[in-house]
Amino acid sequence: MEFYKSKIKGTGMYVPEKVLTNADLEKMVDTNDEWIYTRTGIRERHICSTEGGEWPTDMALKASVQALEAANLEPNDIDMILFASVTPDAKLPNSACILQVKLGITNNCAALDIAAACSGFVYGVNLANSMIQTGAAKNVLVVGSEMLSREVNWEDRSICILFGDGCGVAVVGRNEDSDQSEILSSTLGADGTGAEFFDQPVGGAVEPITPEHIEKRTHMMQMKGGEMFKMATRTLANNAKKVIKEAELTLKDVDWLVPHQANVRIIETTGKLLGIDSEKVIINIDKYGNTSAATVPIAFHEAIHDGRIKRGDLVLFDAFGAGLTSGATLLRY
Ligand code: UT7
């Protein structure tokens, strides 16, 4: 069987217009800018309009148009959409199908949603890579798009200060340019025994939302932050080491670490555990908070756009989230 190389051909991002600052949150719950910034690194986050135009697939449309342009591709060149989100537009149809229509794709391309929480985009990139390597797909649109503001209890200060809305997209495609760009190694994993650390059990088949849930706000996301923190740093460091080893490279070779943006202290601790200089770590949590599946593609896109990440650089994606899911990708951009 022929084996193809894949690479990231283009990226895009979109964040909603409305900005919610820590000062705004001070008026909503018993918190303050100093606590939020020192504990999380977050200054502000973007929040989707509920009037329309900024639903997860709308944000994905805007980001995808940019990514396709950067990749020099037309919508109908895409033969698979992988849409990572825990806040899809609807239960049915999946968001990938909605995006297919919004993009005007008429080739009946495959369209699949990925529910892997904050690791969803990295799951998507790694699955796209496998599809491309085997020849099952040629150009895969990988989306991370979230409207977490819908699922956050705005009366719970332990959680509402953490999250934001936004979208990042990458076109992963077969490398036909004979350049050095390539996805070199990847890992995906999960530890379902840690599910209780970050969950939202109400609203599924087992326990539908009732008026009582709505009154008590028990249908929202709930997290045990301290437990997540410990698991995150350990898992992020282990997965990074795994992909480096598989590619027969060293952590010193890494030009850029693009980690999931859940907490600046998690990112800094992971960087230290790996011995990666802080200047090589992409951090933008101050502007966007935790946008779940969108953090890695937004951070990656921004760093390409402002000239930090260049073609040929060795880039490491590293993500961790509810599930508990995790994944890492090592690539030559
Ligand atoms: O993306 C998925 C992965 N996400 C994560 O992995 C998140 C990981 N966890 C975290 O980022 C941190 O654990 C948090 C930022 C969520 C919390 O930080 P922490 O340092 O673990 O704080 P804590 O929960 O231990 O709370 C410390 C204190 C508590 O008060 P007492 O009991 O010490 O009196 C909280 O009640 O801070 C209080 N507190 C707040 N105070 C002001 C909790 N939230 C707030 C708040 N403002 N928003």
Short mmCIF file of C-alpha atoms and ligand atoms in Angstrom, two decimals:
data_model
loop_
_atom_site.label_atom_id
_atom_site.label_comp_id
_atom_site.label_asym_id
_atom_site.label_seq_id
_atom_site.Cartn_x
_atom_site.Cartn_y
_atom_site.Cartn_z
CA MET A 1 0.00 0.00 0.00
CA GLU A 2 1.23 3.45 -0.86
CA PHE A 3 1.91 5.70 2.13
CA TYR A 4 1.41 9.47 1.86
CA LYS A 5 2.89 12.32 3.88
CA SER A 6 0.49 14.85 5.35
CA LYS A 7 1.02 18.45 6.41
CA ILE A 8 -0.88 21.44 7.70
CA LYS A 9 -1.66 23.47 4.59
CA GLY A 10 -3.50 26.44 6.10
CA THR A 11 -5.09 27.78 9.27
CA GLY A 12 -7.79 30.24 10.33
CA MET A 13 -9.51 31.51 13.45
CA TYR A 14 -12.49 33.52 14.62
CA VAL A 15 -13.42 34.88 18.03
CA PRO A 16 -16.73 36.60 18.83
CA GLU A 17 -16.89 40.38 18.93
CA LYS A 18 -18.07 40.68 22.52
CA VAL A 19 -15.28 40.78 25.11
CA LEU A 20 -15.94 39.91 28.76
CA THR A 21 -13.18 41.21 31.05
CA ASN A 22 -12.31 40.19 34.59
CA ALA A 23 -13.72 43.56 35.66
CA ASP A 24 -17.04 42.60 34.05
CA LEU A 25 -17.00 39.31 35.99
CA GLU A 26 -16.41 41.20 39.24
CA LYS A 27 -19.92 42.61 38.75
CA MET A 28 -21.42 39.14 38.22
CA VAL A 29 -19.84 36.92 40.92
CA ASP A 30 -17.68 37.32 44.03
CA THR A 31 -14.29 37.43 42.30
CA ASN A 32 -11.59 39.90 41.33
CA ASP A 33 -9.09 40.50 38.55
CA GLU A 34 -6.12 39.76 40.81
CA TRP A 35 -7.44 36.29 41.80
CA ILE A 36 -8.35 35.35 38.24
CA TYR A 37 -5.10 36.59 36.69
CA THR A 38 -2.71 35.13 39.27
CA ARG A 39 -4.54 31.75 39.44
CA THR A 40 -5.26 31.31 35.73
CA GLY A 41 -3.45 33.90 33.58
CA ILE A 42 -6.77 35.06 32.09
CA ARG A 43 -7.56 38.77 31.59
CA GLU A 44 -10.53 38.51 29.25
CA ARG A 45 -12.48 36.13 27.03
CA HIS A 46 -14.80 36.45 24.01
CA ILE A 47 -18.49 35.55 24.22
CA CYS A 48 -20.76 34.59 21.30
CA SER A 49 -23.81 36.62 20.43
CA THR A 50 -27.07 34.80 21.13
CA GLU A 51 -28.73 36.79 18.36
CA GLY A 52 -27.19 34.58 15.67
CA GLY A 53 -24.22 34.93 13.34
CA GLU A 54 -21.74 33.56 15.88
CA TRP A 55 -22.98 30.00 16.44
CA PRO A 56 -20.20 27.38 16.50
CA THR A 57 -20.67 26.61 12.78
CA ASP A 58 -20.76 30.34 11.91
CA MET A 59 -17.43 30.86 13.63
CA ALA A 60 -16.18 27.74 11.88
CA LEU A 61 -17.30 29.08 8.51
CA LYS A 62 -15.32 32.30 8.98
CA ALA A 63 -12.22 30.46 10.20
CA SER A 64 -12.50 27.80 7.47
CA VAL A 65 -12.66 30.39 4.68
CA GLN A 66 -9.35 31.81 5.97
CA ALA A 67 -7.79 28.36 6.29
CA LEU A 68 -8.84 27.34 2.76
CA GLU A 69 -7.44 30.58 1.36
CA ALA A 70 -4.14 30.04 3.19
CA ALA A 71 -4.07 26.48 1.83
CA ASN A 72 -4.91 27.70 -1.67
CA LEU A 73 -7.85 25.30 -1.86
CA GLU A 74 -11.52 25.54 -2.80
CA PRO A 75 -14.27 24.22 -0.49
CA ASN A 76 -14.89 21.27 -2.84
CA ASP A 77 -11.24 20.20 -2.48
CA ILE A 78 -12.15 19.11 1.07
CA ASP A 79 -13.04 15.43 1.27
CA MET A 80 -13.65 15.23 5.02
CA ILE A 81 -14.73 17.59 7.79
CA LEU A 82 -13.82 16.75 11.39
CA PHE A 83 -15.63 19.10 13.76
CA ALA A 84 -14.38 18.99 17.35
CA SER A 85 -16.76 20.53 19.85
CA VAL A 86 -18.60 19.89 23.11
CA THR A 87 -21.01 22.69 22.19
CA PRO A 88 -22.31 21.72 18.74
CA ASP A 89 -25.02 23.85 17.12
CA ALA A 90 -27.55 21.03 17.67
CA LYS A 91 -27.72 17.33 18.58
CA LEU A 92 -28.77 16.50 15.03
CA PRO A 93 -27.50 17.06 12.42
CA ASN A 94 -23.88 17.14 13.45
CA SER A 95 -22.01 20.42 13.12
CA ALA A 96 -19.73 19.04 10.41
CA CYS A 97 -22.80 18.56 8.15
CA ILE A 98 -24.04 22.08 8.92
CA LEU A 99 -20.61 23.49 8.10
CA GLN A 100 -20.48 21.49 4.86
CA VAL A 101 -23.61 23.32 3.66
CA LYS A 102 -22.43 26.74 4.91
CA LEU A 103 -19.16 26.30 3.01
CA GLY A 104 -21.06 25.35 -0.16
CA ILE A 105 -19.37 21.96 -0.40
CA THR A 106 -21.32 19.85 -2.91
CA ASN A 107 -19.05 16.81 -3.19
CA ASN A 108 -20.80 14.79 -0.41
CA CYS A 109 -17.60 14.79 1.65
CA ALA A 110 -17.55 12.85 4.92
CA ALA A 111 -18.63 14.92 7.91
CA LEU A 112 -17.99 13.82 11.48
CA ASP A 113 -18.17 15.50 14.90
CA ILE A 114 -15.58 14.69 17.54
CA ALA A 115 -16.59 14.82 21.20
CA ALA A 116 -13.23 14.73 22.92
CA ALA A 117 -13.52 18.01 24.83
CA CYS A 118 -10.33 20.07 25.00
CA SER A 119 -8.33 17.39 23.15
CA GLY A 120 -10.83 17.37 20.26
CA PHE A 121 -8.77 19.37 17.77
CA VAL A 122 -5.66 17.25 18.37
CA TYR A 123 -7.82 14.11 18.00
CA GLY A 124 -8.98 15.58 14.68
CA VAL A 125 -5.49 16.37 13.40
CA ASN A 126 -4.24 12.90 14.29
CA LEU A 127 -7.24 11.16 12.71
CA ALA A 128 -6.90 13.33 9.59
CA ASN A 129 -3.22 12.40 9.42
CA SER A 130 -4.06 8.67 9.49
CA MET A 131 -6.74 9.10 6.80
CA ILE A 132 -4.32 11.01 4.58
CA GLN A 133 -1.41 8.64 5.16
CA THR A 134 -3.48 5.67 3.99
CA GLY A 135 -4.96 7.55 1.03
CA ALA A 136 -8.52 7.46 2.42
CA ALA A 137 -8.63 11.28 2.35
CA LYS A 138 -6.63 14.02 0.65
CA ASN A 139 -7.67 17.28 2.32
CA VAL A 140 -9.32 17.26 5.74
CA LEU A 141 -10.79 20.34 7.36
CA VAL A 142 -10.16 20.04 11.10
CA VAL A 143 -12.23 22.41 13.23
CA GLY A 144 -12.26 23.23 16.94
CA SER A 145 -15.23 25.49 17.65
CA GLU A 146 -16.88 26.16 21.00
CA MET A 147 -19.62 28.26 22.53
CA LEU A 148 -18.91 27.32 26.13
CA SER A 149 -20.70 30.41 27.39
CA ARG A 150 -23.93 28.41 26.86
CA GLU A 151 -22.84 25.60 29.21
CA VAL A 152 -21.22 27.63 31.98
CA ASN A 153 -23.03 28.39 35.22
CA TRP A 154 -22.61 32.16 35.34
CA GLU A 155 -23.37 32.08 39.08
CA ASP A 156 -20.50 29.70 39.89
CA ARG A 157 -17.27 31.66 40.26
CA SER A 158 -15.14 28.52 40.31
CA ILE A 159 -15.99 27.80 36.66
CA CYS A 160 -17.43 30.87 34.90
CA ILE A 161 -14.16 32.81 35.02
CA LEU A 162 -12.29 30.10 33.11
CA PHE A 163 -14.01 29.70 29.77
CA GLY A 164 -14.52 31.61 26.54
CA ASP A 165 -15.87 31.10 23.02
CA GLY A 166 -13.97 30.87 19.75
CA CYS A 167 -12.88 28.76 16.82
CA GLY A 168 -9.68 27.60 15.16
CA VAL A 169 -9.33 25.58 11.96
CA ALA A 170 -6.56 23.77 10.11
CA VAL A 171 -6.55 22.16 6.68
CA VAL A 172 -4.57 18.94 6.96
CA GLY A 173 -3.73 17.60 3.53
CA ARG A 174 -1.54 15.30 1.48
CA ASN A 175 1.88 16.87 0.97
CA GLU A 176 2.42 16.91 -2.78
CA ASP A 177 4.96 19.74 -2.69
CA SER A 178 8.03 17.64 -1.78
CA ASP A 179 8.90 20.17 0.95
CA GLN A 180 9.88 19.16 4.49
CA SER A 181 6.45 19.90 6.03
CA GLU A 182 5.06 16.75 7.62
CA ILE A 183 3.15 15.37 10.57
CA LEU A 184 5.89 13.30 12.18
CA SER A 185 4.29 11.50 15.09
CA SER A 186 1.14 11.52 17.16
CA THR A 187 -0.50 9.98 20.18
CA LEU A 188 -4.08 9.84 21.44
CA GLY A 189 -5.35 8.49 24.72
CA ALA A 190 -8.01 8.62 27.39
CA ASP A 191 -8.53 7.67 31.01
CA GLY A 192 -12.26 7.30 31.55
CA THR A 193 -11.78 6.66 35.26
CA GLY A 194 -11.22 10.41 35.68
CA ALA A 195 -14.57 11.35 34.11
CA GLU A 196 -15.96 12.75 37.37
CA PHE A 197 -13.28 15.47 37.49
CA PHE A 198 -14.95 17.38 34.68
CA ASP A 199 -18.42 16.42 33.51
CA GLN A 200 -21.91 17.47 32.55
CA PRO A 201 -24.05 14.37 33.20
CA VAL A 202 -27.41 16.06 32.79
CA GLY A 203 -28.87 16.58 29.33
CA GLY A 204 -28.00 13.22 27.80
CA ALA A 205 -30.11 10.08 27.34
CA VAL A 206 -29.69 8.96 30.95
CA GLU A 207 -30.81 12.16 32.62
CA PRO A 208 -32.75 14.66 30.54
CA ILE A 209 -32.90 18.30 31.66
CA THR A 210 -35.90 19.00 33.91
CA PRO A 211 -37.25 22.32 35.24
CA GLU A 212 -35.63 21.40 38.57
CA HIS A 213 -32.22 21.10 36.93
CA ILE A 214 -32.70 24.46 35.31
CA GLU A 215 -33.72 26.04 38.61
CA LYS A 216 -30.73 24.56 40.47
CA ARG A 217 -28.40 24.93 37.45
CA THR A 218 -27.30 21.31 37.78
CA HIS A 219 -27.41 20.82 34.00
CA MET A 220 -24.23 22.88 33.50
CA MET A 221 -20.57 21.83 33.31
CA GLN A 222 -18.93 21.00 36.64
CA MET A 223 -15.23 20.63 37.36
CA LYS A 224 -12.92 19.62 40.19
CA GLY A 225 -10.18 22.05 39.23
CA GLY A 226 -7.46 20.81 41.55
CA GLU A 227 -7.76 17.19 40.35
CA MET A 228 -7.76 18.30 36.72
CA PHE A 229 -4.67 20.43 37.33
CA LYS A 230 -2.64 17.48 38.65
CA MET A 231 -3.72 15.11 35.89
CA ALA A 232 -3.15 17.73 33.20
CA THR A 233 0.50 18.50 33.87
CA ARG A 234 1.47 14.83 34.18
CA THR A 235 -0.42 13.75 31.06
CA LEU A 236 0.74 16.67 28.90
CA ALA A 237 4.37 16.00 29.80
CA ASN A 238 4.09 12.24 29.17
CA ASN A 239 2.40 12.63 25.78
CA ALA A 240 4.97 15.21 24.65
CA LYS A 241 7.80 12.84 25.53
CA LYS A 242 6.03 9.99 23.71
CA VAL A 243 5.75 11.79 20.35
CA ILE A 244 9.30 13.13 20.60
CA LYS A 245 10.63 9.62 21.20
CA GLU A 246 8.57 8.15 18.37
CA ALA A 247 10.01 10.72 15.94
CA GLU A 248 13.53 9.99 17.24
CA LEU A 249 14.06 13.64 18.12
CA THR A 250 14.75 15.42 21.42
CA LEU A 251 12.80 18.07 23.34
CA LYS A 252 15.67 20.47 22.52
CA ASP A 253 14.70 20.17 18.84
CA VAL A 254 11.21 21.60 19.51
CA ASP A 255 10.86 25.16 18.17
CA TRP A 256 7.33 25.74 19.49
CA LEU A 257 5.13 24.11 22.08
CA VAL A 258 1.45 24.88 21.37
CA PRO A 259 -0.35 23.58 24.48
CA HIS A 260 -4.02 23.53 25.40
CA GLN A 261 -4.78 26.81 27.19
CA ALA A 262 -6.57 25.80 30.40
CA ASN A 263 -4.44 27.63 32.94
CA VAL A 264 -1.13 29.48 32.52
CA ARG A 265 0.23 27.64 35.57
CA ILE A 266 -0.48 24.26 33.91
CA ILE A 267 1.31 25.48 30.78
CA GLU A 268 4.33 26.78 32.69
CA THR A 269 4.59 23.63 34.81
CA THR A 270 4.41 21.45 31.69
CA GLY A 271 7.09 23.56 29.98
CA LYS A 272 9.34 23.16 33.03
CA LEU A 273 8.73 19.39 33.26
CA LEU A 274 9.78 19.14 29.61
CA GLY A 275 12.70 21.57 29.91
CA ILE A 276 11.34 23.72 27.07
CA ASP A 277 12.31 27.45 27.28
CA SER A 278 9.35 29.69 28.10
CA GLU A 279 9.98 31.78 24.93
CA LYS A 280 9.19 28.68 22.89
CA VAL A 281 5.77 28.18 24.48
CA ILE A 282 2.76 29.82 22.81
CA ILE A 283 0.47 31.38 25.42
CA ASN A 284 -2.62 33.44 24.63
CA ILE A 285 -4.94 32.42 27.48
CA ASP A 286 -4.86 36.04 28.75
CA LYS A 287 -7.00 37.10 25.75
CA TYR A 288 -9.33 34.14 25.26
CA GLY A 289 -9.53 32.00 28.42
CA ASN A 290 -10.12 28.28 27.90
CA THR A 291 -11.93 27.74 24.59
CA SER A 292 -11.68 23.93 24.86
CA ALA A 293 -11.14 22.34 21.41
CA ALA A 294 -10.38 25.76 19.94
CA THR A 295 -7.38 26.72 22.09
CA VAL A 296 -4.67 24.84 20.17
CA PRO A 297 -5.74 25.91 16.64
CA ILE A 298 -6.27 29.53 17.73
CA ALA A 299 -2.85 29.69 19.41
CA PHE A 300 -1.24 27.98 16.40
CA HIS A 301 -2.91 30.30 13.90
CA GLU A 302 -2.01 33.44 15.84
CA ALA A 303 1.64 32.43 16.12
CA ILE A 304 1.82 31.75 12.37
CA HIS A 305 0.06 35.01 11.63
CA ASP A 306 2.37 37.16 13.78
CA GLY A 307 5.47 35.53 12.29
CA ARG A 308 6.64 33.47 15.25
CA ILE A 309 5.94 30.02 13.74
CA LYS A 310 7.50 29.67 10.30
CA ARG A 311 7.48 26.93 7.66
CA GLY A 312 10.06 24.30 8.64
CA ASP A 313 9.70 24.87 12.41
CA LEU A 314 9.19 21.83 14.65
CA VAL A 315 5.85 22.30 16.42
CA LEU A 316 4.35 20.26 19.26
CA PHE A 317 0.59 20.28 19.93
CA ASP A 318 -0.29 19.02 23.41
CA ALA A 319 -3.84 18.82 24.74
CA PHE A 320 -5.78 17.43 27.68
CA GLY A 321 -9.43 17.63 28.70
CA ALA A 322 -12.63 16.16 30.04
CA GLY A 323 -13.03 12.44 29.54
CA LEU A 324 -10.23 12.45 30.49
CA THR A 325 -8.90 12.67 26.94
CA SER A 326 -5.46 13.65 25.77
CA GLY A 327 -3.41 13.87 22.61
CA ALA A 328 -0.20 15.24 21.14
CA THR A 329 1.07 15.86 17.62
CA LEU A 330 4.63 16.55 16.52
CA LEU A 331 4.90 18.22 13.14
CA ARG A 332 7.30 20.00 10.86
CA TYR A 333 5.16 23.03 9.86
O1 UT7 B 1 -9.63 22.40 29.90
C1 UT7 B 1 -9.86 21.31 30.74
C2 UT7 B 1 -8.85 21.25 31.74
N1 UT7 B 1 -9.02 22.28 32.73
C3 UT7 B 1 -8.24 22.25 33.74
O2 UT7 B 1 -7.40 21.39 33.79
C4 UT7 B 1 -8.40 23.28 34.85
C5 UT7 B 1 -7.43 22.96 35.91
N2 UT7 B 1 -7.61 23.67 37.17
C6 UT7 B 1 -7.37 24.98 37.34
O3 UT7 B 1 -7.05 25.69 36.43
C7 UT7 B 1 -7.43 25.50 38.76
O4 UT7 B 1 -7.60 24.44 39.66
C8 UT7 B 1 -8.54 26.57 38.99
C9 UT7 B 1 -8.15 27.87 38.31
C10 UT7 B 1 -9.86 26.04 38.47
C11 UT7 B 1 -8.67 26.85 40.49
O5 UT7 B 1 -7.45 27.29 41.02
P1 UT7 B 1 -6.92 26.71 42.40
O6 UT7 B 1 -5.64 27.35 42.68
O7 UT7 B 1 -6.94 25.20 42.30
O8 UT7 B 1 -8.01 27.27 43.41
P2 UT7 B 1 -8.99 26.46 44.37
O9 UT7 B 1 -10.08 25.83 43.58
O10 UT7 B 1 -8.18 25.60 45.30
O11 UT7 B 1 -9.59 27.65 45.22
C12 UT7 B 1 -8.81 28.42 46.12
C13 UT7 B 1 -9.72 29.42 46.80
C14 UT7 B 1 -10.98 28.81 47.40
O12 UT7 B 1 -11.25 29.50 48.61
P3 UT7 B 1 -10.86 28.85 50.02
O13 UT7 B 1 -11.63 27.56 50.08
O14 UT7 B 1 -9.39 28.65 49.97
O15 UT7 B 1 -11.32 29.88 51.00
C15 UT7 B 1 -12.05 29.13 46.40
O16 UT7 B 1 -13.33 29.21 46.98
O17 UT7 B 1 -10.17 30.39 45.86
C16 UT7 B 1 -11.61 30.48 45.90
N3 UT7 B 1 -12.10 30.78 44.54
C17 UT7 B 1 -12.19 32.02 44.06
N4 UT7 B 1 -11.92 33.22 44.59
C18 UT7 B 1 -12.11 34.29 43.83
C19 UT7 B 1 -12.49 29.90 43.59
N5 UT7 B 1 -12.85 30.56 42.48
C20 UT7 B 1 -12.67 31.89 42.75
C21 UT7 B 1 -12.85 33.04 41.99
N6 UT7 B 1 -12.55 34.23 42.56
N7 UT7 B 1 -13.28 33.02 40.74
#
